[in-house]
Coordinates of C-alpha atoms in Angstrom, one line a residue:
I1 CA -12.6 -11.9 2.6
S2 CA -10.9 -9.7 0.0
G3 CA -8.7 -6.7 0.3
L4 CA -7.4 -4.0 -2.3
V5 CA -3.9 -3.0 -2.1
A6 CA -2.2 -0.3 -4.3
W7 CA 0.7 -1.4 -6.3
H8 CA 3.5 1.0 -6.8
V9 CA 6.7 -0.8 -7.5
K10 CA 9.1 0.7 -9.9
D11 CA 12.7 0.5 -10.6
D12 CA 13.3 4.0 -9.0
T13 CA 12.2 4.4 -5.2
A14 CA 11.5 8.0 -5.6
A15 CA 9.2 7.5 -8.7
S16 CA 7.4 4.8 -6.7
V17 CA 6.8 6.8 -3.6
S18 CA 5.9 9.9 -5.6
E19 CA 3.2 7.9 -7.3
A20 CA 2.0 6.4 -4.1
R21 CA 1.7 9.9 -2.5
Q22 CA -0.3 11.3 -5.4
Q23 CA -2.7 8.3 -5.0
L24 CA -3.0 8.5 -1.2
A25 CA -6.5 10.2 -1.2
L26 CA -8.1 7.2 -2.6
R27 CA -6.7 4.8 0.2
G28 CA -9.6 4.5 2.5
M29 CA -10.5 7.8 1.6
L30 CA -8.2 8.8 4.4
D31 CA -10.8 7.9 7.1
R32 CA -9.9 7.9 10.7
W33 CA -11.0 4.3 11.3
Y34 CA -8.7 3.2 8.4
L35 CA -5.8 5.2 9.9
D36 CA -5.8 4.9 13.5
E37 CA -4.1 1.5 13.5
F38 CA -1.0 3.1 12.5
L39 CA -1.1 7.0 13.2
D40 CA -1.5 8.6 16.5
P41 CA -4.6 10.7 17.2
D42 CA -2.9 13.8 16.4
E43 CA -1.7 12.6 13.2
C44 CA -5.2 11.4 12.3
D45 CA -6.4 14.9 13.2
H46 CA -3.9 16.4 10.8
V47 CA -4.6 14.2 7.9
E48 CA -8.4 14.9 8.4
Q49 CA -7.6 18.6 8.4
K50 CA -5.6 18.5 5.2
R51 CA -8.0 15.8 3.5
N52 CA -8.7 18.4 0.7
D53 CA -4.9 18.8 0.0
F54 CA -4.7 15.0 -0.6
F55 CA -7.5 15.2 -3.1
K56 CA -5.9 18.2 -4.7
A57 CA -2.6 16.4 -5.0
Y58 CA -4.5 13.4 -6.6
K59 CA -6.4 15.6 -8.9
N60 CA -3.2 17.4 -10.0
H61 CA -1.0 14.3 -10.2
S62 CA 1.3 15.7 -7.6
A63 CA 3.2 14.1 -4.8
D64 CA 3.2 17.4 -2.7
I65 CA 0.7 17.6 0.0
P66 CA 1.4 21.0 1.6
G67 CA 1.5 21.2 5.4
V68 CA 1.5 17.3 5.9
P69 CA 4.7 16.2 7.7
A70 CA 7.1 13.9 5.7
A71 CA 6.9 11.5 8.6
V72 CA 3.2 11.1 8.3
L73 CA 3.2 10.8 4.5
E74 CA 5.9 8.1 4.9
K75 CA 3.5 6.1 7.4
L76 CA 0.7 6.5 5.1
V77 CA 2.6 5.1 2.0
D78 CA 4.1 2.3 4.3
N79 CA 0.9 1.2 5.6
L80 CA -1.5 1.7 2.8
C81 CA 0.6 0.7 -0.4
I82 CA 3.1 -1.7 -1.7
A83 CA 5.6 0.9 -2.7
G84 CA 9.5 0.7 -3.6
T85 CA 11.5 -1.3 -6.0
P86 CA 11.2 -5.1 -6.8
D87 CA 14.2 -5.5 -4.5
D88 CA 12.0 -4.0 -1.5
L89 CA 9.3 -6.7 -1.9
D90 CA 10.1 -9.1 1.0
P91 CA 8.5 -6.9 3.7
H92 CA 5.3 -6.4 1.5
I93 CA 5.1 -10.2 0.9
E94 CA 5.3 -11.0 4.5
R95 CA 2.6 -8.4 5.3
L96 CA 0.3 -10.3 2.6
R97 CA 1.1 -13.4 4.3
E98 CA 0.1 -12.1 7.7
L99 CA -3.0 -10.8 6.3
G100 CA -3.7 -14.3 5.1
R101 CA -3.1 -15.7 8.5
L102 CA -5.6 -13.2 9.9
G103 CA -8.2 -14.6 7.4
L104 CA -7.8 -12.6 4.1
D105 CA -8.7 -15.1 1.4
E106 CA -7.6 -12.9 -1.5
V107 CA -6.2 -9.5 -2.5
A108 CA -6.6 -7.3 -5.6
L109 CA -3.6 -5.4 -6.5
K110 CA -4.5 -1.9 -7.9
L111 CA -1.9 -1.6 -10.6
H112 CA -0.8 1.9 -12.1
D113 CA 1.2 3.0 -15.1
D114 CA 3.2 0.0 -16.7
Q115 CA 0.8 -2.6 -15.8
A116 CA 2.5 -5.3 -18.0
R117 CA 5.7 -4.9 -16.1
A118 CA 3.8 -4.9 -12.7
I119 CA 2.1 -8.1 -13.8
R120 CA 5.6 -9.7 -14.6
V121 CA 7.0 -8.7 -11.2
I122 CA 4.0 -10.0 -9.5
G123 CA 4.1 -13.3 -11.3
E124 CA 7.9 -13.7 -10.8
R125 CA 8.1 -12.6 -7.1
V126 CA 4.7 -12.3 -5.2
V127 CA 2.6 -15.2 -6.6
P128 CA 5.4 -17.9 -6.0
A129 CA 6.2 -16.6 -2.4
L130 CA 2.5 -16.6 -1.6
A131 CA 1.9 -20.1 -3.2
H132 CA 4.9 -21.5 -1.4
A133 CA 3.6 -20.2 2.0
K134 CA 0.2 -21.5 1.3
R135 CA 1.7 -24.9 0.4
R136 CA 3.7 -25.0 3.5
G137 CA 0.7 -24.0 5.7
S138 CA -1.7 -26.8 4.3
S139 CA 1.0 -29.4 4.7
R140 CA 1.2 -28.6 8.4
N141 CA -2.5 -28.8 8.6
D142 CA -2.7 -32.0 6.9
A143 CA -0.1 -33.8 9.3

């Protein structure tokens, strides 16, 4: 079982979140079945009504999605992306570990902008943390 997660990790939190918001239209195409795990029904309705504005923001490379409350945008970024700075990775790594415990075998990270830097950060921070968790998990199963 594989999953795709958008990677928006930058040295500046505002730039990271801005890029993540620009790309939200692509995250599950903002379908209700994809969002109702973390948005309430009214928020899902609102996103559905504003779907064209999400796609306009994507097309125009804009983080501004008119009429969508900041709290909803924050929930979307927090739940559909890995966004923030390298110092913010621990909760994201834990979320990836939890997905592994639920049966996710692999994850593809969709990289944006400075892909070489992203690969370095992933190699330095994410891969070792997930490899360490996997080794710990397999040693418990072998005992």
